[in-house]
Coordinates of C-alpha atoms in Angstrom, one line a residue:
Chain A
M1 CA -53.5 1.0 15.1
T2 CA -52.6 -0.4 11.6
T3 CA -50.1 1.2 9.2
P4 CA -52.3 3.5 6.6
M5 CA -52.1 2.3 3.0
V6 CA -51.3 5.8 1.8
Q7 CA -48.6 8.1 3.3
I8 CA -47.2 11.0 1.5
K9 CA -44.9 13.4 3.2
N10 CA -44.1 16.2 1.9
M11 CA -44.5 15.8 -1.3
H12 CA -43.4 17.8 -4.1
K13 CA -43.4 17.7 -8.2
Y14 CA -42.3 19.3 -11.3
Y15 CA -43.5 19.3 -14.7
G16 CA -39.7 21.1 -16.0
D17 CA -40.2 24.5 -14.4
F18 CA -43.5 24.0 -13.2
H19 CA -44.3 23.3 -9.6
V20 CA -47.4 21.2 -10.4
L21 CA -47.2 19.9 -6.3
R22 CA -46.1 21.7 -3.9
G23 CA -45.5 19.6 -0.2
I24 CA -48.5 17.2 0.0
D25 CA -49.0 16.0 3.1
L26 CA -51.8 13.1 3.2
D27 CA -52.5 9.8 5.1
V28 CA -54.8 7.2 4.1
A29 CA -56.5 5.0 6.3
Q30 CA -57.2 1.2 5.3
G31 CA -60.6 1.7 4.4
E32 CA -60.5 5.4 4.7
R33 CA -62.3 6.6 1.2
I34 CA -61.5 9.7 0.5
V35 CA -62.4 12.7 -2.5
I36 CA -60.4 14.8 -3.8
C37 CA -62.0 18.2 -5.6
G38 CA -60.8 21.1 -7.1
P39 CA -60.5 23.6 -10.1
S40 CA -58.6 22.2 -13.7
G41 CA -55.0 22.0 -13.0
S42 CA -55.1 21.7 -9.1
G43 CA -52.8 18.7 -9.8
K44 CA -55.3 16.3 -8.0
S45 CA -54.6 14.1 -10.5
T46 CA -51.3 14.4 -10.7
L47 CA -51.2 13.7 -6.6
I48 CA -52.9 10.0 -7.5
R49 CA -51.3 9.5 -10.5
C50 CA -48.4 9.4 -8.3
L51 CA -49.1 7.2 -6.2
N52 CA -48.6 4.0 -9.2
R53 CA -45.9 6.0 -10.3
L54 CA -48.0 7.0 -13.7
E55 CA -46.0 10.1 -12.8
V56 CA -42.3 10.7 -10.8
H57 CA -42.3 12.7 -8.2
Q58 CA -39.2 14.6 -7.5
K59 CA -38.9 15.7 -3.7
G60 CA -40.4 13.8 -0.5
D61 CA -42.1 10.3 -0.1
I62 CA -44.9 8.1 -1.0
T63 CA -45.4 4.4 0.3
V64 CA -48.5 2.3 -0.3
D65 CA -49.1 -0.3 1.3
G66 CA -45.8 -0.1 3.3
I67 CA -43.8 -0.2 0.1
T68 CA -41.4 3.0 -0.7
L69 CA -42.0 4.6 -4.2
N70 CA -38.6 5.1 -5.9
D71 CA -36.9 4.7 -8.8
D72 CA -36.6 0.7 -7.5
V73 CA -38.5 -0.9 -10.4
K74 CA -39.5 -4.0 -8.2
N75 CA -40.5 -1.9 -5.8
I76 CA -42.9 0.2 -8.2
D77 CA -44.1 -3.2 -9.9
E78 CA -45.0 -4.3 -6.7
V79 CA -47.3 -1.3 -6.0
R80 CA -48.9 -1.5 -9.3
R81 CA -49.7 -5.0 -8.4
E82 CA -52.0 -3.7 -5.2
V83 CA -53.6 -1.0 -6.7
G84 CA -56.0 -0.2 -8.9
M85 CA -56.9 2.6 -11.1
V86 CA -59.6 3.8 -13.4
F87 CA -59.2 7.0 -16.1
Q88 CA -61.5 9.5 -17.0
H89 CA -61.1 7.7 -20.3
F90 CA -61.3 4.1 -19.0
N91 CA -58.4 3.1 -21.7
L92 CA -59.9 -0.1 -21.8
F93 CA -57.7 -2.5 -24.7
P94 CA -60.0 -1.9 -27.6
H95 CA -58.2 -5.2 -29.4
L96 CA -59.2 -7.5 -26.3
T97 CA -62.8 -8.8 -25.6
I98 CA -64.4 -7.4 -22.4
L99 CA -63.6 -11.4 -20.6
E100 CA -60.1 -10.8 -22.2
N101 CA -59.3 -6.7 -20.7
C102 CA -60.2 -8.2 -17.4
T103 CA -57.9 -12.0 -17.0
L104 CA -54.9 -10.4 -18.8
A105 CA -53.6 -9.3 -15.8
P106 CA -54.5 -11.8 -13.3
I107 CA -53.1 -14.3 -15.7
F108 CA -49.9 -12.4 -16.8
V109 CA -49.0 -10.4 -13.6
R110 CA -50.5 -12.7 -11.3
H111 CA -49.8 -15.6 -13.1
M112 CA -53.5 -17.6 -12.2
P113 CA -54.2 -20.7 -14.4
K114 CA -56.7 -19.1 -17.7
K115 CA -59.7 -20.6 -16.0
D116 CA -59.9 -19.8 -12.6
A117 CA -58.7 -15.8 -13.9
E118 CA -61.9 -15.9 -16.1
E119 CA -64.4 -17.2 -12.9
R120 CA -62.8 -14.5 -11.3
A121 CA -63.8 -12.1 -14.2
M122 CA -66.8 -13.2 -14.8
E123 CA -67.8 -13.2 -11.2
Y124 CA -66.9 -9.0 -11.1
L125 CA -68.1 -8.7 -14.3
T126 CA -71.6 -9.9 -12.5
R127 CA -71.0 -7.5 -9.8
V128 CA -71.0 -4.3 -12.0
R129 CA -73.9 -5.8 -13.5
I130 CA -72.2 -6.9 -17.4
P131 CA -72.0 -10.5 -17.8
D132 CA -73.6 -10.5 -20.5
Q133 CA -71.3 -8.8 -23.0
A134 CA -68.3 -10.3 -21.8
H135 CA -67.5 -11.7 -25.4
K136 CA -67.7 -8.4 -26.8
Y137 CA -65.3 -5.8 -28.0
P138 CA -65.6 -2.4 -25.8
G139 CA -65.6 -0.3 -29.2
E140 CA -69.7 -2.3 -28.6
L141 CA -70.2 -1.0 -25.6
S142 CA -72.2 2.5 -24.1
G143 CA -69.7 4.7 -21.7
G144 CA -71.0 4.0 -19.0
Q145 CA -70.9 -0.1 -19.8
Q146 CA -67.2 0.6 -21.0
Q147 CA -66.4 2.3 -17.3
R148 CA -68.0 -0.5 -15.3
V149 CA -65.7 -3.3 -17.8
A150 CA -62.7 -0.9 -16.4
I151 CA -63.4 -1.2 -12.6
A152 CA -64.1 -4.9 -13.2
R153 CA -60.8 -4.9 -14.5
A154 CA -58.9 -3.9 -11.7
L155 CA -61.2 -5.8 -9.0
C156 CA -59.8 -8.3 -11.5
M157 CA -56.4 -8.2 -10.3
M158 CA -57.9 -7.9 -5.5
P159 CA -56.2 -4.4 -5.4
K160 CA -56.0 -3.1 -1.8
L161 CA -56.7 0.3 -3.5
M162 CA -58.4 1.8 -6.5
L163 CA -58.0 5.1 -7.5
F164 CA -60.1 6.9 -9.5
D165 CA -59.2 9.7 -11.9
E166 CA -62.5 11.6 -12.7
P167 CA -64.3 8.5 -13.7
T168 CA -67.5 10.2 -15.4
S169 CA -66.0 13.6 -16.4
A170 CA -66.0 11.3 -20.1
L171 CA -69.7 10.2 -19.7
D172 CA -73.0 11.6 -20.5
P173 CA -75.1 12.5 -18.1
E174 CA -77.2 9.4 -18.1
M175 CA -74.3 7.0 -17.7
I176 CA -73.4 8.5 -14.7
K177 CA -75.5 7.2 -12.2
E178 CA -74.5 3.6 -13.5
V179 CA -71.0 3.9 -13.2
L180 CA -71.6 5.9 -9.7
E181 CA -74.1 2.6 -8.5
V182 CA -70.7 0.4 -8.9
M183 CA -68.7 2.8 -6.6
V184 CA -70.7 3.3 -3.9
E185 CA -71.7 -0.3 -3.9
L186 CA -67.5 -0.9 -3.5
A187 CA -67.0 2.1 -0.9
E188 CA -69.4 0.0 0.8
D189 CA -67.8 -3.0 0.5
G190 CA -64.9 -1.5 2.3
M191 CA -62.2 -0.7 -0.4
T192 CA -59.8 2.2 0.2
M193 CA -60.7 4.9 -1.9
L194 CA -59.2 7.5 -3.2
C195 CA -61.2 9.8 -6.2
V196 CA -60.7 12.5 -8.2
T197 CA -64.8 13.9 -8.8
H198 CA -66.7 16.5 -8.3
E199 CA -70.3 14.1 -8.3
M200 CA -70.5 16.2 -4.7
G201 CA -73.7 13.7 -4.2
F202 CA -71.1 11.0 -4.2
A203 CA -68.4 12.5 -1.9
R204 CA -71.6 12.9 0.6
Q205 CA -73.0 10.0 0.6
V206 CA -69.1 7.9 0.7
A207 CA -66.1 9.3 1.7
D208 CA -64.9 9.7 5.3
R209 CA -62.9 12.8 4.3
V210 CA -63.0 15.3 1.3
I211 CA -60.0 16.9 0.3
F212 CA -59.7 20.3 -1.7
M213 CA -56.5 21.4 -3.8
D214 CA -55.7 24.5 -5.3
E215 CA -52.6 25.3 -7.2
G216 CA -51.0 22.3 -6.2
E217 CA -52.0 22.1 -2.3
I218 CA -54.3 20.8 -0.1
V219 CA -56.1 23.4 0.8
E220 CA -59.1 22.3 3.1
M221 CA -59.3 18.4 4.1
A222 CA -62.7 17.5 6.2
P223 CA -65.3 15.1 7.2
P224 CA -68.0 15.8 4.0
V225 CA -70.6 17.4 6.7
E226 CA -68.6 19.9 7.7
F227 CA -67.2 19.9 4.3
F228 CA -70.2 21.2 2.6
D229 CA -72.1 23.1 5.4
N230 CA -68.9 24.7 7.5
P231 CA -65.9 25.0 4.8
R232 CA -63.3 27.3 6.4
S233 CA -61.5 28.6 3.3
E234 CA -62.5 31.5 0.9
R235 CA -61.5 29.5 -2.1
T236 CA -62.9 26.8 -0.8
K237 CA -66.0 28.3 -0.5
A238 CA -65.6 29.9 -3.7
F239 CA -65.1 27.1 -6.0
L240 CA -68.5 25.1 -3.6
G241 CA -70.4 28.5 -4.7
Q242 CA -69.2 27.6 -8.7
I243 CA -70.2 23.7 -8.4
M244 CA -73.4 23.1 -6.5
Chain B
M1 CA -82.1 -3.7 -64.9
M2 CA -79.1 -3.8 -66.8
L3 CA -80.0 -0.6 -68.3
N4 CA -81.0 1.4 -65.6
W5 CA -78.3 1.0 -63.6
M6 CA -75.7 2.1 -67.0
R7 CA -78.5 5.7 -67.1
A8 CA -78.2 5.7 -63.5
N9 CA -73.9 5.8 -63.3
L10 CA -72.7 5.6 -66.5
F11 CA -75.1 8.6 -68.8
S12 CA -75.9 10.6 -65.7
S13 CA -75.1 13.5 -67.2
W14 CA -73.8 15.1 -70.8
G15 CA -70.5 15.6 -69.1
N16 CA -70.8 11.9 -67.6
S17 CA -71.6 10.1 -70.9
L18 CA -68.6 12.0 -72.4
L19 CA -66.5 10.6 -69.8
T20 CA -67.8 7.2 -70.1
L21 CA -67.4 6.8 -73.8
I22 CA -63.7 8.5 -73.4
S23 CA -62.7 5.8 -71.1
L24 CA -64.9 3.2 -73.0
W25 CA -62.0 3.9 -76.1
L26 CA -59.7 4.4 -74.2
V27 CA -59.8 0.9 -72.5
W28 CA -60.6 -0.4 -76.5
V29 CA -57.0 1.0 -77.7
I30 CA -55.3 -0.2 -74.9
G31 CA -56.7 -3.8 -74.6
S32 CA -56.9 -4.4 -77.6
G33 CA -53.4 -3.5 -78.9
I34 CA -52.2 -6.0 -75.6
V35 CA -54.8 -9.0 -77.1
E36 CA -53.3 -8.5 -80.8
W37 CA -49.7 -8.6 -79.1
A38 CA -49.9 -11.0 -76.4
L39 CA -52.5 -13.2 -78.6
I40 CA -53.4 -12.4 -82.1
D41 CA -50.3 -12.0 -84.0
A42 CA -48.4 -14.1 -81.8
I43 CA -46.1 -17.0 -82.2
F44 CA -46.7 -20.1 -80.3
T45 CA -44.4 -22.4 -81.2
G46 CA -40.9 -23.1 -82.6
D47 CA -37.9 -24.3 -81.5
N48 CA -35.4 -21.1 -82.7
R49 CA -35.2 -17.5 -83.4
E50 CA -36.8 -18.4 -86.5
A51 CA -40.2 -19.2 -85.7
C52 CA -40.3 -15.6 -84.8
L53 CA -39.0 -13.6 -87.7
V54 CA -42.3 -13.3 -89.2
P55 CA -43.2 -9.5 -90.1
G56 CA -45.3 -8.3 -88.0
A57 CA -44.9 -10.8 -85.3
G58 CA -46.3 -10.4 -81.8
A59 CA -45.2 -11.6 -78.8
C60 CA -42.4 -14.6 -78.6
W61 CA -43.8 -17.5 -76.5
P62 CA -41.3 -20.6 -77.5
Y63 CA -38.6 -17.9 -76.6
V64 CA -39.5 -18.0 -73.3
G65 CA -40.6 -21.5 -72.6
A66 CA -37.0 -22.3 -74.2
K67 CA -36.0 -20.2 -71.7
W68 CA -38.9 -20.7 -68.8
N69 CA -36.1 -23.1 -66.5
Q70 CA -33.6 -21.0 -66.5
F71 CA -36.3 -17.9 -64.8
I72 CA -37.3 -19.9 -62.3
Y73 CA -33.8 -22.2 -61.7
G74 CA -31.0 -19.7 -63.3
R75 CA -27.6 -21.9 -63.7
Y76 CA -28.6 -24.5 -61.0
P77 CA -27.5 -27.6 -62.8
L78 CA -30.4 -29.3 -63.8
E79 CA -30.1 -32.9 -61.5
S80 CA -30.6 -30.8 -59.1
Q81 CA -33.6 -29.0 -59.6
W82 CA -35.4 -31.2 -57.4
R83 CA -34.0 -29.8 -54.4
V84 CA -35.5 -26.2 -55.3
D85 CA -38.7 -27.9 -56.4
L86 CA -39.1 -29.7 -53.1
I87 CA -38.2 -26.5 -51.1
F88 CA -41.1 -24.4 -53.1
A89 CA -43.4 -27.5 -52.2
M90 CA -43.2 -27.6 -48.7
G91 CA -42.8 -23.9 -48.2
A92 CA -46.1 -23.6 -49.8
G93 CA -47.6 -27.2 -48.7
A94 CA -47.1 -24.4 -45.2
L95 CA -47.6 -21.2 -46.0
I96 CA -50.9 -22.0 -47.8
P97 CA -52.4 -23.0 -43.8
S98 CA -50.1 -20.8 -41.9
M99 CA -52.6 -18.0 -44.2
I100 CA -56.0 -19.9 -43.0
E101 CA -57.4 -17.9 -41.0
G102 CA -58.7 -20.6 -38.1
M103 CA -56.8 -23.7 -39.7
R104 CA -55.7 -26.4 -36.9
G105 CA -52.1 -26.9 -35.9
R106 CA -51.9 -23.4 -38.0
R107 CA -49.3 -22.2 -35.2
W108 CA -47.1 -24.8 -35.7
F109 CA -46.9 -24.0 -39.9
V110 CA -46.3 -20.5 -39.5
L111 CA -43.4 -22.2 -36.8
F112 CA -42.1 -24.1 -39.3
L113 CA -41.6 -21.6 -41.9
L114 CA -39.8 -19.6 -39.7
L115 CA -37.4 -22.3 -37.7
P116 CA -36.8 -24.7 -39.5
F117 CA -37.7 -23.9 -43.3
P118 CA -35.0 -21.7 -43.4
V119 CA -32.4 -24.2 -41.9
I120 CA -33.6 -27.3 -44.8
T121 CA -34.0 -24.5 -47.2
Y122 CA -29.5 -23.6 -46.6
V123 CA -28.7 -27.6 -46.3
L124 CA -30.5 -28.0 -49.6
L125 CA -29.4 -25.7 -52.2
T126 CA -26.1 -25.4 -50.8
G127 CA -25.8 -29.1 -50.4
G128 CA -22.4 -30.3 -50.1
M129 CA -23.8 -32.6 -46.9
F130 CA -25.7 -35.6 -46.9
G131 CA -24.1 -36.6 -49.8
L132 CA -26.1 -33.9 -52.0
A133 CA -23.9 -32.1 -53.8
E134 CA -22.4 -28.6 -53.7
I135 CA -23.7 -26.0 -55.8
S136 CA -22.2 -22.5 -55.3
S137 CA -24.3 -20.0 -55.2
D138 CA -23.1 -18.5 -58.3
L139 CA -25.0 -20.8 -60.2
W140 CA -28.8 -19.6 -58.5
G141 CA -30.4 -17.2 -60.6
G142 CA -33.9 -16.7 -61.4
L143 CA -37.0 -16.5 -59.4
V144 CA -35.2 -18.7 -56.7
V145 CA -33.0 -15.8 -55.8
T146 CA -35.8 -12.8 -56.6
L147 CA -37.8 -15.6 -53.9
I148 CA -35.0 -16.2 -51.7
V149 CA -33.6 -12.3 -51.1
A150 CA -37.7 -10.8 -50.8
V151 CA -38.2 -13.5 -48.2
T152 CA -35.2 -13.3 -45.6
G153 CA -35.4 -9.2 -46.5
I154 CA -39.7 -9.5 -45.3
V155 CA -38.8 -12.1 -42.9
A156 CA -35.9 -10.0 -41.5
S157 CA -37.0 -6.7 -41.5
L158 CA -40.9 -7.3 -39.2
P159 CA -38.6 -8.0 -36.2
L160 CA -35.8 -5.8 -36.7
G161 CA -37.6 -3.0 -37.2
I162 CA -40.1 -3.6 -34.4
L163 CA -36.9 -3.4 -32.0
L164 CA -35.7 -0.4 -33.3
A165 CA -38.4 1.9 -33.5
L166 CA -39.0 0.4 -29.7
G167 CA -35.5 1.6 -29.4
R168 CA -35.7 4.8 -31.3
Q169 CA -38.9 5.5 -28.5
S170 CA -36.9 4.5 -25.4
D171 CA -35.6 6.5 -22.0
L172 CA -32.2 4.8 -22.3
P173 CA -30.3 8.1 -24.0
L174 CA -27.6 5.2 -25.2
I175 CA -30.0 2.2 -26.7
K176 CA -31.7 5.2 -28.0
A177 CA -28.9 7.2 -29.3
I178 CA -28.2 4.2 -31.6
C179 CA -31.1 3.2 -33.1
V180 CA -31.5 6.8 -34.2
V181 CA -28.5 6.8 -35.9
F182 CA -28.5 3.1 -37.2
I183 CA -32.2 3.8 -38.8
E184 CA -31.4 7.0 -40.4
F185 CA -28.2 5.8 -41.4
W186 CA -29.3 3.1 -43.6
R187 CA -32.5 5.1 -44.8
G188 CA -30.1 8.2 -45.8
V189 CA -28.0 5.3 -48.1
P190 CA -29.2 4.7 -51.8
L191 CA -29.9 0.2 -51.8
I192 CA -27.8 0.2 -54.7
T193 CA -25.0 1.6 -52.1
V194 CA -25.8 -0.6 -49.8
L195 CA -24.9 -3.3 -52.4
F196 CA -21.9 -1.9 -53.5
M197 CA -20.7 -1.8 -50.6
A198 CA -21.6 -5.5 -50.0
S199 CA -19.9 -7.2 -52.6
V200 CA -16.7 -4.5 -53.2
M201 CA -15.8 -2.4 -49.9
L202 CA -16.8 -5.0 -47.3
P203 CA -14.1 -8.0 -48.5
L204 CA -11.7 -4.9 -47.8
F205 CA -12.4 -4.5 -44.7
L206 CA -12.5 -8.0 -44.0
P207 CA -9.4 -10.0 -42.6
D208 CA -7.1 -11.9 -45.1
G209 CA -8.7 -15.3 -45.5
V210 CA -12.4 -15.0 -43.9
V211 CA -15.0 -15.4 -47.2
I212 CA -18.4 -14.2 -46.9
D213 CA -20.7 -15.6 -49.9
K214 CA -22.4 -13.0 -51.9
L215 CA -25.3 -13.7 -51.5
L216 CA -25.5 -13.6 -47.9
R217 CA -23.9 -10.1 -48.0
C218 CA -26.2 -8.9 -50.1
L219 CA -28.8 -10.8 -47.9
I220 CA -27.6 -9.5 -44.9
G221 CA -27.3 -5.8 -46.8
V222 CA -31.0 -5.9 -48.0
A223 CA -32.4 -7.0 -44.4
L224 CA -30.3 -4.3 -42.0
F225 CA -32.0 -1.7 -45.0
S226 CA -35.7 -2.9 -45.2
S227 CA -35.7 -2.8 -41.6
A228 CA -34.7 0.8 -41.4
Y229 CA -37.7 2.1 -43.5
M230 CA -39.9 -0.9 -41.4
A231 CA -39.1 0.9 -37.9
E232 CA -40.1 3.8 -38.8
V233 CA -43.0 2.7 -40.5
V234 CA -43.9 0.6 -36.7
R235 CA -42.8 3.7 -35.2
G236 CA -45.9 5.1 -37.1
G237 CA -48.2 2.9 -35.6
L238 CA -46.9 3.1 -32.3
Q239 CA -47.1 7.0 -31.8
A240 CA -50.7 6.3 -33.5
L241 CA -52.0 4.8 -30.3
P242 CA -53.6 7.2 -27.0
K243 CA -50.7 7.2 -24.5
G244 CA -53.5 5.9 -22.0
Q245 CA -53.4 2.2 -23.4
T246 CA -50.0 2.3 -22.0
E247 CA -51.1 3.6 -19.1
G248 CA -53.7 1.1 -18.7
A249 CA -51.3 -1.8 -19.1
Q250 CA -48.7 -0.1 -16.8
A251 CA -51.3 0.7 -14.4
L252 CA -52.4 -3.2 -13.9
G253 CA -48.6 -4.0 -13.2
L254 CA -47.9 -5.1 -16.4
S255 CA -43.7 -4.9 -17.7
Y256 CA -42.5 -3.1 -20.2
W257 CA -42.2 -6.3 -22.4
Q258 CA -45.5 -7.2 -21.5
S259 CA -47.8 -4.1 -22.4
M260 CA -45.5 -4.2 -25.6
R261 CA -46.3 -7.6 -26.2
L262 CA -50.0 -8.1 -25.3
I263 CA -51.7 -4.1 -25.8
I264 CA -49.3 -2.1 -27.5
L265 CA -47.8 -3.7 -30.6
P266 CA -50.6 -5.7 -31.8
Q267 CA -52.8 -2.2 -31.9
A268 CA -49.8 0.1 -33.3
L269 CA -49.2 -2.8 -35.8
R270 CA -52.3 -3.3 -37.4
L271 CA -52.8 0.4 -37.2
V272 CA -49.7 0.1 -39.9
I273 CA -50.2 -2.9 -42.2
P274 CA -51.0 -0.9 -45.1
G275 CA -48.1 0.7 -44.5
I276 CA -45.7 -2.7 -43.6
V277 CA -47.4 -4.3 -47.4
N278 CA -46.2 -0.6 -48.7
T279 CA -43.0 -2.0 -47.5
F280 CA -42.5 -5.6 -48.6
I281 CA -44.0 -4.8 -51.7
G282 CA -41.4 -2.1 -52.2
L283 CA -38.3 -4.4 -51.0
F284 CA -39.7 -7.2 -53.3
K285 CA -39.2 -5.2 -56.4
D286 CA -35.7 -3.9 -55.4
T287 CA -34.5 -7.4 -55.5
T288 CA -34.3 -7.1 -59.0
L289 CA -31.2 -4.3 -57.7
V290 CA -29.2 -6.8 -57.0
L291 CA -28.4 -7.5 -60.3
I292 CA -25.7 -4.8 -60.1
I293 CA -23.5 -6.8 -58.0
G294 CA -23.6 -9.7 -60.4
L295 CA -26.6 -11.9 -58.6
F296 CA -28.7 -12.9 -61.1
D297 CA -32.7 -12.5 -60.1
L298 CA -35.5 -13.0 -61.9
L299 CA -34.6 -10.2 -64.1
G300 CA -31.5 -10.1 -64.3
I301 CA -31.3 -13.9 -65.8
I302 CA -34.4 -12.3 -68.3
Q303 CA -31.5 -9.9 -69.4
L304 CA -29.2 -12.7 -69.7
T305 CA -30.9 -15.0 -72.0
F306 CA -31.9 -11.9 -74.4
T307 CA -28.0 -12.2 -75.5
D308 CA -28.7 -15.5 -76.5
A309 CA -28.2 -15.8 -80.0
G310 CA -30.0 -18.7 -81.1
W311 CA -33.3 -16.6 -79.7
S312 CA -32.9 -12.9 -81.1
T313 CA -35.7 -11.7 -82.3
P314 CA -37.3 -7.8 -82.5
Q315 CA -40.0 -9.7 -79.9
T316 CA -37.7 -10.8 -77.2
H317 CA -37.3 -8.5 -75.6
N318 CA -40.8 -7.0 -75.4
T319 CA -41.3 -10.4 -74.9
G320 CA -39.6 -11.5 -71.6
Y321 CA -39.9 -7.9 -69.8
V322 CA -43.9 -8.7 -69.6
V323 CA -43.0 -12.1 -68.2
A324 CA -41.5 -10.2 -65.5
A325 CA -43.5 -7.6 -65.1
F326 CA -46.7 -10.1 -64.8
I327 CA -44.5 -12.6 -63.0
F328 CA -43.7 -9.6 -60.5
W329 CA -46.8 -8.3 -60.6
I330 CA -49.0 -11.2 -59.2
F331 CA -46.5 -11.7 -56.2
C332 CA -47.2 -7.9 -55.2
F333 CA -50.7 -8.4 -56.1
A334 CA -51.5 -11.5 -53.5
M335 CA -49.4 -9.7 -51.6
S336 CA -51.6 -6.3 -51.6
R337 CA -55.0 -9.1 -51.1
Y338 CA -53.5 -11.4 -48.5
S339 CA -53.3 -7.6 -46.3
Q340 CA -56.6 -6.0 -47.4
R341 CA -58.4 -9.2 -46.1
M342 CA -55.5 -9.7 -43.0
E343 CA -57.1 -5.7 -42.1
K344 CA -60.7 -6.9 -42.1
R345 CA -60.3 -9.9 -40.1
L346 CA -58.2 -7.7 -37.2
D347 CA -60.7 -4.9 -37.5
V348 CA -63.1 -5.8 -34.3
T349 CA -62.6 -2.6 -33.0
G350 CA -66.8 -2.0 -33.4
E351 CA -67.1 2.0 -34.7
R352 CA -64.5 4.2 -33.8

């Protein structure tokens, strides 16, 4: 068996005195798709933000693609090159065109020639169905389009793992679908994905495992059928009752 | 058309009509006074003060004509003034194309202005090499000194200010402390004190035999002083950016300097263009303070010419000050307009 893409062992995180993550253990295999849900403040976003070191954990071990995340800047850089992230608020760079947003990291981090980077960017922009917007600026696009650009931008780095931090929470309902469709396609292509989302339809459709988090702990972890139809914990039941 | 516009905009109600009339009256009173003084009652020809001694005379323009050379060059020797002219010509020749957007080779003009141009300026102005006669900076003056101090301050303060602003936000405690202390020290001290320190105190601390040119000391003082202000302006821009921009850059694997250079600073600086230009304009006008350490900038030279008995008339002071004000205004107004154009051009972010 190959080594897991992500290995988290007894990981703890504090904001000052506040104990945000309380002993997380999680292995994610290559090609596995995981959906994380839970009430706000449960630590689910913090958890995936620890995986590319946007947040620093205090105790325990995190290994991503065989690289241990610690204070070593070289390791952090290496992990960030291999891990793509999509944010709730897109975080596109408003002063750059869509195409420039997508080619920036391949050119400056991967040292790709500009022409190749642009070709690859157009390929991914086509995959998320907005090649015709390539020369516009993010402010000229709708929220759904911006989020699809953000996905394309992350994919241009050819990541081995994609993190999604509530990618549809800031979108109007009619735009959620277009983003989810792109994510489903990505999942079908075999990308390893960790998604924090409340889109339970998406979870049912693509997830290999669904995780429910509450108060900094993983409360329940199961394949979607089991998770939705036969949750074991009372807290999970209560949560599902609220959102379904 | 015209009548309709006036009715709609100037005389739409009794109150508005009254305000319009009062404003027109004010413009008339002030405007006619200026025109009378500067044109109608003004003296335009003459070889000495006699011409301007007519009772009720306005501006004494022959005085400006006679002293113009000093206004620009100070006491820079006549036979070497071509060097200053050459610098002006090169500076303008490179500055204009480097400010026009879409100009071919624009980058090279900017590069020329930043690297070889200061060196060429230094060599030409001081001389003492390549067969050029050496000219002590004591003899420099007028607009030349104003521009040297202002341009050096402006060019040095932006990069220094950016570094200080970044340093102040650094996670490294020592760098952060140094930047905070530096900024708060220079911001807390009046520029006059800085200039006095540079001209009087600094030589006391230097080892014997080490002499730094007074103008150079003043330049360093002005540059450090304005960089502290610039740092705070830039910090304002850095703080106005959402945290997501830094995180977006980090998540893509960009290094700290890459994300600053490519993502954060281009946006932060655009946000604070008004503040940056404000600092530039303030700095430009503050150069007049170098007078108190015995350097004669434009205003200083104009005041110096007041002591010439050959041109002592009741209107000499007024005329001189108006000329000084007008020259300063032209430069400041130009900076202001250019910055507004740049703001518009860089505003590509769509709505927001």
